[in-house]
Amino acid sequence: MSFPLEYIVIAMLTIFAGSTVLSTVGFGIGMTTTPVLLFVFEPQTVVVVVNTVSVGLFGLIIYQNRSEIPVRSVVPWCLAGLIGVPIGVFVLSSASASFLRIGITALIIALAVVTALNLHNIIPRSKLFGLVVAVVVSALLNSLGIGGPLMALYILGQGWSRNALRGSLAVYFVTVEASGVVGYGVTGLLTKERMLLILICVIPVILGFWLATFLVKRMNEEMFRRAVVVV
């Protein structure tokens, strides 16, 4: 059974907004799209579609910032993140829609509180803590579609440039989310209807990336760091 036309239009508009946010600061597509999409789609559809269309965006961001990515620092996070992938896929494929809705809503509120209270300033910057964050975020992303801000706030404390931050986040996210998409396929979450919706949303994804490229060029480092916290 295919999705109604009005649902598809809502998905395209929302994905466009989320793609613009993600391509600008390197994360945030889940935070900006999930609350809206949950009004018209079941949680499994929202997470699968958003995470799958994000993979292509992350690839574009990596190519755009390839010369400034601190690869040696990012690789350990990617490897740690792979541990959380099967956990996230299992939760998404086995949990009830009600549980997923409650989990997504609670996580969004929690992340909003963290940034509103400036708690990001006390996040430990140790390498070990970074690995723990990588595992947790991976599990959250692949199960609830939310969690990127935690990784972004940790990396923000490394003092890297905006392009290094965007590129590093993209490398980590493309690793854990692409692996998650494989898991979605294995567990039967990539249905024909969802695949069709993903293909349709490619257009707003490309438009969002183009708009973000325009915006980033007009941001200095201070504006960018403020934008990360705002998102």
mmCIF file with all atom_site columns, C-alpha atoms in Angstrom:
data_model
loop_
_atom_site.group_PDB
_atom_site.id
_atom_site.type_symbol
_atom_site.label_atom_id
_atom_site.label_alt_id
_atom_site.label_comp_id
_atom_site.label_asym_id
_atom_site.label_entity_id
_atom_site.label_seq_id
_atom_site.pdbx_PDB_ins_code
_atom_site.Cartn_x
_atom_site.Cartn_y
_atom_site.Cartn_z
_atom_site.occupancy
_atom_site.B_iso_or_equiv
_atom_site.pdbx_formal_charge
_atom_site.auth_seq_id
_atom_site.auth_comp_id
_atom_site.auth_asym_id
_atom_site.auth_atom_id
_atom_site.pdbx_PDB_model_num
ATOM 1   C CA . MET A 1 1   ? 0.000  0.000  0.000  1.00 0.00 ? 1   MET A CA 1
ATOM 2   C CA . SER A 1 2   ? 1.583  3.281  -1.143 1.00 0.00 ? 2   SER A CA 1
ATOM 3   C CA . PHE A 1 3   ? 1.651  6.487  0.879  1.00 0.00 ? 3   PHE A CA 1
ATOM 4   C CA . PRO A 1 4   ? -0.954 9.231  0.147  1.00 0.00 ? 4   PRO A CA 1
ATOM 5   C CA . LEU A 1 5   ? 0.236  12.111 -2.038 1.00 0.00 ? 5   LEU A CA 1
ATOM 6   C CA . GLU A 1 6   ? -0.105 14.663 0.769  1.00 0.00 ? 6   GLU A CA 1
ATOM 7   C CA . TYR A 1 7   ? 2.149  12.529 2.985  1.00 0.00 ? 7   TYR A CA 1
ATOM 8   C CA . ILE A 1 8   ? 4.785  12.443 0.260  1.00 0.00 ? 8   ILE A CA 1
ATOM 9   C CA . VAL A 1 9   ? 4.647  16.242 -0.131 1.00 0.00 ? 9   VAL A CA 1
ATOM 10  C CA . ILE A 1 10  ? 5.082  16.693 3.620  1.00 0.00 ? 10  ILE A CA 1
ATOM 11  C CA . ALA A 1 11  ? 8.029  14.303 3.547  1.00 0.00 ? 11  ALA A CA 1
ATOM 12  C CA . MET A 1 12  ? 9.709  16.181 0.690  1.00 0.00 ? 12  MET A CA 1
ATOM 13  C CA . LEU A 1 13  ? 9.331  19.593 2.334  1.00 0.00 ? 13  LEU A CA 1
ATOM 14  C CA . THR A 1 14  ? 10.513 18.312 5.693  1.00 0.00 ? 14  THR A CA 1
ATOM 15  C CA . ILE A 1 15  ? 13.482 16.436 4.222  1.00 0.00 ? 15  ILE A CA 1
ATOM 16  C CA . PHE A 1 16  ? 14.469 19.595 2.326  1.00 0.00 ? 16  PHE A CA 1
ATOM 17  C CA . ALA A 1 17  ? 14.567 21.563 5.593  1.00 0.00 ? 17  ALA A CA 1
ATOM 18  C CA . GLY A 1 18  ? 16.444 18.791 7.389  1.00 0.00 ? 18  GLY A CA 1
ATOM 19  C CA . SER A 1 19  ? 18.943 18.377 4.548  1.00 0.00 ? 19  SER A CA 1
ATOM 20  C CA . THR A 1 20  ? 19.675 22.089 4.632  1.00 0.00 ? 20  THR A CA 1
ATOM 21  C CA . VAL A 1 21  ? 20.367 21.947 8.371  1.00 0.00 ? 21  VAL A CA 1
ATOM 22  C CA . LEU A 1 22  ? 22.518 18.821 8.116  1.00 0.00 ? 22  LEU A CA 1
ATOM 23  C CA . SER A 1 23  ? 24.544 20.099 5.185  1.00 0.00 ? 23  SER A CA 1
ATOM 24  C CA . THR A 1 24  ? 25.138 23.411 6.954  1.00 0.00 ? 24  THR A CA 1
ATOM 25  C CA . VAL A 1 25  ? 26.343 22.236 10.378 1.00 0.00 ? 25  VAL A CA 1
ATOM 26  C CA . GLY A 1 26  ? 27.019 18.528 9.740  1.00 0.00 ? 26  GLY A CA 1
ATOM 27  C CA . PHE A 1 27  ? 24.152 17.040 11.759 1.00 0.00 ? 27  PHE A CA 1
ATOM 28  C CA . GLY A 1 28  ? 20.550 17.690 12.836 1.00 0.00 ? 28  GLY A CA 1
ATOM 29  C CA . ILE A 1 29  ? 18.416 16.121 10.123 1.00 0.00 ? 29  ILE A CA 1
ATOM 30  C CA . GLY A 1 30  ? 16.792 13.805 12.679 1.00 0.00 ? 30  GLY A CA 1
ATOM 31  C CA . MET A 1 31  ? 16.062 16.593 15.153 1.00 0.00 ? 31  MET A CA 1
ATOM 32  C CA . THR A 1 32  ? 14.466 18.774 12.466 1.00 0.00 ? 32  THR A CA 1
ATOM 33  C CA . THR A 1 33  ? 12.502 16.189 10.497 1.00 0.00 ? 33  THR A CA 1
ATOM 34  C CA . THR A 1 34  ? 11.410 13.483 12.930 1.00 0.00 ? 34  THR A CA 1
ATOM 35  C CA . PRO A 1 35  ? 8.941  15.547 15.024 1.00 0.00 ? 35  PRO A CA 1
ATOM 36  C CA . VAL A 1 36  ? 7.044  16.523 11.860 1.00 0.00 ? 36  VAL A CA 1
ATOM 37  C CA . LEU A 1 37  ? 7.209  13.186 10.055 1.00 0.00 ? 37  LEU A CA 1
ATOM 38  C CA . LEU A 1 38  ? 5.904  11.302 13.087 1.00 0.00 ? 38  LEU A CA 1
ATOM 39  C CA . PHE A 1 39  ? 2.551  13.041 12.586 1.00 0.00 ? 39  PHE A CA 1
ATOM 40  C CA . VAL A 1 40  ? 2.018  11.248 9.261  1.00 0.00 ? 40  VAL A CA 1
ATOM 41  C CA . PHE A 1 41  ? 4.280  8.174  9.251  1.00 0.00 ? 41  PHE A CA 1
ATOM 42  C CA . GLU A 1 42  ? 4.961  5.299  11.611 1.00 0.00 ? 42  GLU A CA 1
ATOM 43  C CA . PRO A 1 43  ? 8.286  5.546  13.533 1.00 0.00 ? 43  PRO A CA 1
ATOM 44  C CA . GLN A 1 44  ? 9.994  2.729  11.582 1.00 0.00 ? 44  GLN A CA 1
ATOM 45  C CA . THR A 1 45  ? 9.304  4.493  8.286  1.00 0.00 ? 45  THR A CA 1
ATOM 46  C CA . VAL A 1 46  ? 10.583 7.817  9.608  1.00 0.00 ? 46  VAL A CA 1
ATOM 47  C CA . VAL A 1 47  ? 13.860 6.398  10.910 1.00 0.00 ? 47  VAL A CA 1
ATOM 48  C CA . VAL A 1 48  ? 14.554 4.223  7.866  1.00 0.00 ? 48  VAL A CA 1
ATOM 49  C CA . VAL A 1 49  ? 13.833 7.005  5.350  1.00 0.00 ? 49  VAL A CA 1
ATOM 50  C CA . VAL A 1 50  ? 15.715 9.758  7.181  1.00 0.00 ? 50  VAL A CA 1
ATOM 51  C CA . ASN A 1 51  ? 18.790 7.624  7.874  1.00 0.00 ? 51  ASN A CA 1
ATOM 52  C CA . THR A 1 52  ? 18.934 6.291  4.325  1.00 0.00 ? 52  THR A CA 1
ATOM 53  C CA . VAL A 1 53  ? 18.656 9.647  2.543  1.00 0.00 ? 53  VAL A CA 1
ATOM 54  C CA . SER A 1 54  ? 21.265 11.032 4.958  1.00 0.00 ? 54  SER A CA 1
ATOM 55  C CA . VAL A 1 55  ? 23.928 8.642  3.680  1.00 0.00 ? 55  VAL A CA 1
ATOM 56  C CA . GLY A 1 56  ? 24.131 10.378 0.308  1.00 0.00 ? 56  GLY A CA 1
ATOM 57  C CA . LEU A 1 57  ? 24.313 13.786 1.981  1.00 0.00 ? 57  LEU A CA 1
ATOM 58  C CA . PHE A 1 58  ? 27.170 12.713 4.194  1.00 0.00 ? 58  PHE A CA 1
ATOM 59  C CA . GLY A 1 59  ? 29.030 11.489 1.126  1.00 0.00 ? 59  GLY A CA 1
ATOM 60  C CA . LEU A 1 60  ? 28.699 14.933 -0.491 1.00 0.00 ? 60  LEU A CA 1
ATOM 61  C CA . ILE A 1 61  ? 29.879 16.650 2.696  1.00 0.00 ? 61  ILE A CA 1
ATOM 62  C CA . ILE A 1 62  ? 32.903 14.351 2.933  1.00 0.00 ? 62  ILE A CA 1
ATOM 63  C CA . TYR A 1 63  ? 33.888 15.124 -0.651 1.00 0.00 ? 63  TYR A CA 1
ATOM 64  C CA . GLN A 1 64  ? 33.397 18.842 -0.046 1.00 0.00 ? 64  GLN A CA 1
ATOM 65  C CA . ASN A 1 65  ? 35.647 18.881 3.057  1.00 0.00 ? 65  ASN A CA 1
ATOM 66  C CA . ARG A 1 66  ? 37.966 15.950 2.286  1.00 0.00 ? 66  ARG A CA 1
ATOM 67  C CA . SER A 1 67  ? 41.185 17.972 2.639  1.00 0.00 ? 67  SER A CA 1
ATOM 68  C CA . GLU A 1 68  ? 40.424 19.107 6.222  1.00 0.00 ? 68  GLU A CA 1
ATOM 69  C CA . ILE A 1 69  ? 39.199 15.875 7.837  1.00 0.00 ? 69  ILE A CA 1
ATOM 70  C CA . PRO A 1 70  ? 41.485 14.671 10.697 1.00 0.00 ? 70  PRO A CA 1
ATOM 71  C CA . VAL A 1 71  ? 41.270 11.033 9.641  1.00 0.00 ? 71  VAL A CA 1
ATOM 72  C CA . ARG A 1 72  ? 43.378 9.604  12.473 1.00 0.00 ? 72  ARG A CA 1
ATOM 73  C CA . SER A 1 73  ? 41.045 11.080 15.065 1.00 0.00 ? 73  SER A CA 1
ATOM 74  C CA . VAL A 1 74  ? 37.847 10.020 13.298 1.00 0.00 ? 74  VAL A CA 1
ATOM 75  C CA . VAL A 1 75  ? 38.659 6.366  12.513 1.00 0.00 ? 75  VAL A CA 1
ATOM 76  C CA . PRO A 1 76  ? 38.477 5.170  16.174 1.00 0.00 ? 76  PRO A CA 1
ATOM 77  C CA . TRP A 1 77  ? 35.024 6.768  16.518 1.00 0.00 ? 77  TRP A CA 1
ATOM 78  C CA . CYS A 1 78  ? 33.848 5.013  13.371 1.00 0.00 ? 78  CYS A CA 1
ATOM 79  C CA . LEU A 1 79  ? 35.079 1.623  14.570 1.00 0.00 ? 79  LEU A CA 1
ATOM 80  C CA . ALA A 1 80  ? 33.473 2.128  17.981 1.00 0.00 ? 80  ALA A CA 1
ATOM 81  C CA . GLY A 1 81  ? 30.257 3.250  16.315 1.00 0.00 ? 81  GLY A CA 1
ATOM 82  C CA . LEU A 1 82  ? 29.960 -0.057 14.467 1.00 0.00 ? 82  LEU A CA 1
ATOM 83  C CA . ILE A 1 83  ? 29.393 -1.755 17.822 1.00 0.00 ? 83  ILE A CA 1
ATOM 84  C CA . GLY A 1 84  ? 26.171 0.171  18.286 1.00 0.00 ? 84  GLY A CA 1
ATOM 85  C CA . VAL A 1 85  ? 24.757 -0.557 14.820 1.00 0.00 ? 85  VAL A CA 1
ATOM 86  C CA . PRO A 1 86  ? 23.288 -4.052 15.463 1.00 0.00 ? 86  PRO A CA 1
ATOM 87  C CA . ILE A 1 87  ? 21.844 -2.821 18.765 1.00 0.00 ? 87  ILE A CA 1
ATOM 88  C CA . GLY A 1 88  ? 20.034 0.028  17.047 1.00 0.00 ? 88  GLY A CA 1
ATOM 89  C CA . VAL A 1 89  ? 18.760 -2.106 14.165 1.00 0.00 ? 89  VAL A CA 1
ATOM 90  C CA . PHE A 1 90  ? 17.492 -4.757 16.568 1.00 0.00 ? 90  PHE A CA 1
ATOM 91  C CA . VAL A 1 91  ? 15.566 -2.194 18.629 1.00 0.00 ? 91  VAL A CA 1
ATOM 92  C CA . LEU A 1 92  ? 14.005 -0.589 15.547 1.00 0.00 ? 92  LEU A CA 1
ATOM 93  C CA . SER A 1 93  ? 12.962 -3.912 14.039 1.00 0.00 ? 93  SER A CA 1
ATOM 94  C CA . SER A 1 94  ? 11.538 -5.405 17.221 1.00 0.00 ? 94  SER A CA 1
ATOM 95  C CA . ALA A 1 95  ? 10.147 -2.526 19.318 1.00 0.00 ? 95  ALA A CA 1
ATOM 96  C CA . SER A 1 96  ? 6.529  -1.375 19.105 1.00 0.00 ? 96  SER A CA 1
ATOM 97  C CA . ALA A 1 97  ? 5.563  1.878  17.410 1.00 0.00 ? 97  ALA A CA 1
ATOM 98  C CA . SER A 1 98  ? 4.383  3.319  20.740 1.00 0.00 ? 98  SER A CA 1
ATOM 99  C CA . PHE A 1 99  ? 7.725  2.575  22.404 1.00 0.00 ? 99  PHE A CA 1
ATOM 100 C CA . LEU A 1 100 ? 9.633  4.192  19.522 1.00 0.00 ? 100 LEU A CA 1
ATOM 101 C CA . ARG A 1 101 ? 7.444  7.316  19.584 1.00 0.00 ? 101 ARG A CA 1
ATOM 102 C CA . ILE A 1 102 ? 7.980  7.747  23.315 1.00 0.00 ? 102 ILE A CA 1
ATOM 103 C CA . GLY A 1 103 ? 11.711 7.112  22.985 1.00 0.00 ? 103 GLY A CA 1
ATOM 104 C CA . ILE A 1 104 ? 12.136 9.607  20.154 1.00 0.00 ? 104 ILE A CA 1
ATOM 105 C CA . THR A 1 105 ? 10.143 12.298 21.961 1.00 0.00 ? 105 THR A CA 1
ATOM 106 C CA . ALA A 1 106 ? 12.018 11.799 25.247 1.00 0.00 ? 106 ALA A CA 1
ATOM 107 C CA . LEU A 1 107 ? 15.397 11.944 23.493 1.00 0.00 ? 107 LEU A CA 1
ATOM 108 C CA . ILE A 1 108 ? 14.547 15.161 21.648 1.00 0.00 ? 108 ILE A CA 1
ATOM 109 C CA . ILE A 1 109 ? 13.496 16.819 24.919 1.00 0.00 ? 109 ILE A CA 1
ATOM 110 C CA . ALA A 1 110 ? 16.627 15.578 26.708 1.00 0.00 ? 110 ALA A CA 1
ATOM 111 C CA . LEU A 1 111 ? 18.950 16.926 24.000 1.00 0.00 ? 111 LEU A CA 1
ATOM 112 C CA . ALA A 1 112 ? 17.134 20.268 24.052 1.00 0.00 ? 112 ALA A CA 1
ATOM 113 C CA . VAL A 1 113 ? 17.646 20.507 27.828 1.00 0.00 ? 113 VAL A CA 1
ATOM 114 C CA . VAL A 1 114 ? 21.357 19.688 27.504 1.00 0.00 ? 114 VAL A CA 1
ATOM 115 C CA . THR A 1 115 ? 21.994 22.588 25.151 1.00 0.00 ? 115 THR A CA 1
ATOM 116 C CA . ALA A 1 116 ? 19.561 25.012 26.829 1.00 0.00 ? 116 ALA A CA 1
ATOM 117 C CA . LEU A 1 117 ? 21.410 24.604 30.149 1.00 0.00 ? 117 LEU A CA 1
ATOM 118 C CA . ASN A 1 118 ? 24.818 24.911 28.462 1.00 0.00 ? 118 ASN A CA 1
ATOM 119 C CA . LEU A 1 119 ? 25.707 21.431 29.698 1.00 0.00 ? 119 LEU A CA 1
ATOM 120 C CA . HIS A 1 120 ? 27.770 20.911 26.562 1.00 0.00 ? 120 HIS A CA 1
ATOM 121 C CA . ASN A 1 121 ? 30.489 22.992 28.191 1.00 0.00 ? 121 ASN A CA 1
ATOM 122 C CA . ILE A 1 122 ? 31.127 20.286 30.804 1.00 0.00 ? 122 ILE A CA 1
ATOM 123 C CA . ILE A 1 123 ? 31.235 17.302 28.434 1.00 0.00 ? 123 ILE A CA 1
ATOM 124 C CA . PRO A 1 124 ? 34.539 15.404 28.969 1.00 0.00 ? 124 PRO A CA 1
ATOM 125 C CA . ARG A 1 125 ? 36.965 15.647 26.057 1.00 0.00 ? 125 ARG A CA 1
ATOM 126 C CA . SER A 1 126 ? 38.928 12.462 26.709 1.00 0.00 ? 126 SER A CA 1
ATOM 127 C CA . LYS A 1 127 ? 39.453 9.925  23.921 1.00 0.00 ? 127 LYS A CA 1
ATOM 128 C CA . LEU A 1 128 ? 37.812 7.157  25.960 1.00 0.00 ? 128 LEU A CA 1
ATOM 129 C CA . PHE A 1 129 ? 34.691 9.239  26.496 1.00 0.00 ? 129 PHE A CA 1
ATOM 130 C CA . GLY A 1 130 ? 34.612 9.935  22.766 1.00 0.00 ? 130 GLY A CA 1
ATOM 131 C CA . LEU A 1 131 ? 34.542 6.206  22.040 1.00 0.00 ? 131 LEU A CA 1
ATOM 132 C CA . VAL A 1 132 ? 31.670 5.700  24.497 1.00 0.00 ? 132 VAL A CA 1
ATOM 133 C CA . VAL A 1 133 ? 29.740 8.543  22.867 1.00 0.00 ? 133 VAL A CA 1
ATOM 134 C CA . ALA A 1 134 ? 30.372 6.988  19.442 1.00 0.00 ? 134 ALA A CA 1
ATOM 135 C CA . VAL A 1 135 ? 28.825 3.664  20.503 1.00 0.00 ? 135 VAL A CA 1
ATOM 136 C CA . VAL A 1 136 ? 25.814 5.253  22.211 1.00 0.00 ? 136 VAL A CA 1
ATOM 137 C CA . VAL A 1 137 ? 25.086 7.673  19.377 1.00 0.00 ? 137 VAL A CA 1
ATOM 138 C CA . SER A 1 138 ? 25.289 4.884  16.810 1.00 0.00 ? 138 SER A CA 1
ATOM 139 C CA . ALA A 1 139 ? 22.741 2.801  18.700 1.00 0.00 ? 139 ALA A CA 1
ATOM 140 C CA . LEU A 1 140 ? 20.434 5.807  19.113 1.00 0.00 ? 140 LEU A CA 1
ATOM 141 C CA . LEU A 1 141 ? 20.701 6.874  15.473 1.00 0.00 ? 141 LEU A CA 1
ATOM 142 C CA . ASN A 1 142 ? 19.917 3.449  14.063 1.00 0.00 ? 142 ASN A CA 1
ATOM 143 C CA . SER A 1 143 ? 16.995 2.846  16.430 1.00 0.00 ? 143 SER A CA 1
ATOM 144 C CA . LEU A 1 144 ? 15.428 6.281  16.999 1.00 0.00 ? 144 LEU A CA 1
ATOM 145 C CA . GLY A 1 145 ? 17.013 8.419  14.270 1.00 0.00 ? 145 GLY A CA 1
ATOM 146 C CA . ILE A 1 146 ? 18.178 10.932 16.897 1.00 0.00 ? 146 ILE A CA 1
ATOM 147 C CA . GLY A 1 147 ? 21.517 11.304 18.653 1.00 0.00 ? 147 GLY A CA 1
ATOM 148 C CA . GLY A 1 148 ? 23.771 13.255 16.296 1.00 0.00 ? 148 GLY A CA 1
ATOM 149 C CA . PRO A 1 149 ? 23.869 16.361 18.528 1.00 0.00 ? 149 PRO A CA 1
ATOM 150 C CA . LEU A 1 150 ? 25.678 14.392 21.248 1.00 0.00 ? 150 LEU A CA 1
ATOM 151 C CA . MET A 1 151 ? 28.521 13.573 18.874 1.00 0.00 ? 151 MET A CA 1
ATOM 152 C CA . ALA A 1 152 ? 28.520 17.121 17.517 1.00 0.00 ? 152 ALA A CA 1
ATOM 153 C CA . LEU A 1 153 ? 28.802 18.658 20.991 1.00 0.00 ? 153 LEU A CA 1
ATOM 154 C CA . TYR A 1 154 ? 31.707 16.338 21.822 1.00 0.00 ? 154 TYR A CA 1
ATOM 155 C CA . ILE A 1 155 ? 33.593 17.168 18.615 1.00 0.00 ? 155 ILE A CA 1
ATOM 156 C CA . LEU A 1 156 ? 32.826 20.872 19.038 1.00 0.00 ? 156 LEU A CA 1
ATOM 157 C CA . GLY A 1 157 ? 35.076 20.831 22.099 1.00 0.00 ? 157 GLY A CA 1
ATOM 158 C CA . GLN A 1 158 ? 38.044 19.676 20.008 1.00 0.00 ? 158 GLN A CA 1
ATOM 159 C CA . GLY A 1 159 ? 38.504 23.202 18.690 1.00 0.00 ? 159 GLY A CA 1
ATOM 160 C CA . TRP A 1 160 ? 38.546 22.185 15.027 1.00 0.00 ? 160 TRP A CA 1
ATOM 161 C CA . SER A 1 161 ? 37.550 24.409 12.122 1.00 0.00 ? 161 SER A CA 1
ATOM 162 C CA . ARG A 1 162 ? 33.994 24.303 10.774 1.00 0.00 ? 162 ARG A CA 1
ATOM 163 C CA . ASN A 1 163 ? 34.994 22.261 7.728  1.00 0.00 ? 163 ASN A CA 1
ATOM 164 C CA . ALA A 1 164 ? 36.932 19.784 9.861  1.00 0.00 ? 164 ALA A CA 1
ATOM 165 C CA . LEU A 1 165 ? 33.938 19.422 12.181 1.00 0.00 ? 165 LEU A CA 1
ATOM 166 C CA . ARG A 1 166 ? 31.445 18.980 9.336  1.00 0.00 ? 166 ARG A CA 1
ATOM 167 C CA . GLY A 1 167 ? 33.694 16.514 7.545  1.00 0.00 ? 167 GLY A CA 1
ATOM 168 C CA . SER A 1 168 ? 34.481 14.505 10.679 1.00 0.00 ? 168 SER A CA 1
ATOM 169 C CA . LEU A 1 169 ? 30.822 14.194 11.620 1.00 0.00 ? 169 LEU A CA 1
ATOM 170 C CA . ALA A 1 170 ? 30.021 13.123 8.055  1.00 0.00 ? 170 ALA A CA 1
ATOM 171 C CA . VAL A 1 171 ? 32.652 10.353 8.084  1.00 0.00 ? 171 VAL A CA 1
ATOM 172 C CA . TYR A 1 172 ? 31.351 9.005  11.399 1.00 0.00 ? 172 TYR A CA 1
ATOM 173 C CA . PHE A 1 173 ? 27.681 9.241  10.420 1.00 0.00 ? 173 PHE A CA 1
ATOM 174 C CA . VAL A 1 174 ? 28.114 7.712  6.979  1.00 0.00 ? 174 VAL A CA 1
ATOM 175 C CA . THR A 1 175 ? 29.913 4.762  8.575  1.00 0.00 ? 175 THR A CA 1
ATOM 176 C CA . VAL A 1 176 ? 27.282 3.962  11.200 1.00 0.00 ? 176 VAL A CA 1
ATOM 177 C CA . GLU A 1 177 ? 24.212 4.877  9.143  1.00 0.00 ? 177 GLU A CA 1
ATOM 178 C CA . ALA A 1 178 ? 25.277 3.090  5.966  1.00 0.00 ? 178 ALA A CA 1
ATOM 179 C CA . SER A 1 179 ? 25.920 0.003  8.105  1.00 0.00 ? 179 SER A CA 1
ATOM 180 C CA . GLY A 1 180 ? 22.502 0.524  9.650  1.00 0.00 ? 180 GLY A CA 1
ATOM 181 C CA . VAL A 1 181 ? 20.848 0.672  6.230  1.00 0.00 ? 181 VAL A CA 1
ATOM 182 C CA . VAL A 1 182 ? 22.381 -2.718 5.437  1.00 0.00 ? 182 VAL A CA 1
ATOM 183 C CA . GLY A 1 183 ? 20.851 -3.964 8.667  1.00 0.00 ? 183 GLY A CA 1
ATOM 184 C CA . TYR A 1 184 ? 17.474 -2.514 7.678  1.00 0.00 ? 184 TYR A CA 1
ATOM 185 C CA . GLY A 1 185 ? 17.650 -4.504 4.473  1.00 0.00 ? 185 GLY A CA 1
ATOM 186 C CA . VAL A 1 186 ? 18.529 -7.725 6.264  1.00 0.00 ? 186 VAL A CA 1
ATOM 187 C CA . THR A 1 187 ? 15.682 -7.331 8.774  1.00 0.00 ? 187 THR A CA 1
ATOM 188 C CA . GLY A 1 188 ? 13.072 -6.446 6.149  1.00 0.00 ? 188 GLY A CA 1
ATOM 189 C CA . LEU A 1 189 ? 12.648 -2.790 7.143  1.00 0.00 ? 189 LEU A CA 1
ATOM 190 C CA . LEU A 1 190 ? 13.465 -1.561 3.619  1.00 0.00 ? 190 LEU A CA 1
ATOM 191 C CA . THR A 1 191 ? 10.038 -2.235 2.098  1.00 0.00 ? 191 THR A CA 1
ATOM 192 C CA . LYS A 1 192 ? 9.109  -1.242 -1.470 1.00 0.00 ? 192 LYS A CA 1
ATOM 193 C CA . GLU A 1 193 ? 6.999  1.687  -0.213 1.00 0.00 ? 193 GLU A CA 1
ATOM 194 C CA . ARG A 1 194 ? 9.839  3.036  1.882  1.00 0.00 ? 194 ARG A CA 1
ATOM 195 C CA . MET A 1 195 ? 12.334 2.598  -0.937 1.00 0.00 ? 195 MET A CA 1
ATOM 196 C CA . LEU A 1 196 ? 10.061 4.557  -3.281 1.00 0.00 ? 196 LEU A CA 1
ATOM 197 C CA . LEU A 1 197 ? 9.732  7.357  -0.729 1.00 0.00 ? 197 LEU A CA 1
ATOM 198 C CA . ILE A 1 198 ? 13.516 7.423  -0.333 1.00 0.00 ? 198 ILE A CA 1
ATOM 199 C CA . LEU A 1 199 ? 13.996 7.787  -4.097 1.00 0.00 ? 199 LEU A CA 1
ATOM 200 C CA . ILE A 1 200 ? 11.445 10.613 -4.253 1.00 0.00 ? 200 ILE A CA 1
ATOM 201 C CA . CYS A 1 201 ? 13.207 12.436 -1.425 1.00 0.00 ? 201 CYS A CA 1
ATOM 202 C CA . VAL A 1 202 ? 16.512 12.493 -3.323 1.00 0.00 ? 202 VAL A CA 1
ATOM 203 C CA . ILE A 1 203 ? 15.400 15.712 -5.054 1.00 0.00 ? 203 ILE A CA 1
ATOM 204 C CA . PRO A 1 204 ? 14.834 17.775 -1.850 1.00 0.00 ? 204 PRO A CA 1
ATOM 205 C CA . VAL A 1 205 ? 18.066 16.311 -0.434 1.00 0.00 ? 205 VAL A CA 1
ATOM 206 C CA . ILE A 1 206 ? 20.088 17.699 -3.356 1.00 0.00 ? 206 ILE A CA 1
ATOM 207 C CA . LEU A 1 207 ? 18.323 21.076 -3.138 1.00 0.00 ? 207 LEU A CA 1
ATOM 208 C CA . GLY A 1 208 ? 19.000 21.249 0.605  1.00 0.00 ? 208 GLY A CA 1
ATOM 209 C CA . PHE A 1 209 ? 22.693 20.514 0.057  1.00 0.00 ? 209 PHE A CA 1
ATOM 210 C CA . TRP A 1 210 ? 22.924 23.225 -2.592 1.00 0.00 ? 210 TRP A CA 1
ATOM 211 C CA . LEU A 1 211 ? 21.297 25.801 -0.304 1.00 0.00 ? 211 LEU A CA 1
ATOM 212 C CA . ALA A 1 212 ? 23.546 24.834 2.608  1.00 0.00 ? 212 ALA A CA 1
ATOM 213 C CA . THR A 1 213 ? 26.666 25.220 0.468  1.00 0.00 ? 213 THR A CA 1
ATOM 214 C CA . PHE A 1 214 ? 25.553 28.790 -0.244 1.00 0.00 ? 214 PHE A CA 1
ATOM 215 C CA . LEU A 1 215 ? 24.946 29.473 3.484  1.00 0.00 ? 215 LEU A CA 1
ATOM 216 C CA . VAL A 1 216 ? 28.215 27.984 4.764  1.00 0.00 ? 216 VAL A CA 1
ATOM 217 C CA . LYS A 1 217 ? 30.291 30.182 2.473  1.00 0.00 ? 217 LYS A CA 1
ATOM 218 C CA . ARG A 1 218 ? 28.760 33.220 4.174  1.00 0.00 ? 218 ARG A CA 1
ATOM 219 C CA . MET A 1 219 ? 29.477 32.050 7.728  1.00 0.00 ? 219 MET A CA 1
ATOM 220 C CA . ASN A 1 220 ? 32.609 32.831 9.701  1.00 0.00 ? 220 ASN A CA 1
ATOM 221 C CA . GLU A 1 221 ? 33.890 30.405 12.355 1.00 0.00 ? 221 GLU A CA 1
ATOM 222 C CA . GLU A 1 222 ? 32.061 32.108 15.235 1.00 0.00 ? 222 GLU A CA 1
ATOM 223 C CA . MET A 1 223 ? 28.743 32.152 13.375 1.00 0.00 ? 223 MET A CA 1
ATOM 224 C CA . PHE A 1 224 ? 29.186 28.476 12.540 1.00 0.00 ? 224 PHE A CA 1
ATOM 225 C CA . ARG A 1 225 ? 29.864 27.434 16.150 1.00 0.00 ? 225 ARG A CA 1
ATOM 226 C CA . ARG A 1 226 ? 26.803 29.354 17.291 1.00 0.00 ? 226 ARG A CA 1
ATOM 227 C CA . ALA A 1 227 ? 24.726 27.667 14.585 1.00 0.00 ? 227 ALA A CA 1
ATOM 228 C CA . VAL A 1 228 ? 25.854 24.234 15.837 1.00 0.00 ? 228 VAL A CA 1
ATOM 229 C CA . VAL A 1 229 ? 24.609 24.986 19.366 1.00 0.00 ? 229 VAL A CA 1
ATOM 230 C CA . VAL A 1 230 ? 21.375 26.520 18.078 1.00 0.00 ? 230 VAL A CA 1
ATOM 231 C CA . VAL A 1 231 ? 20.560 23.419 16.015 1.00 0.00 ? 231 VAL A CA 1
#
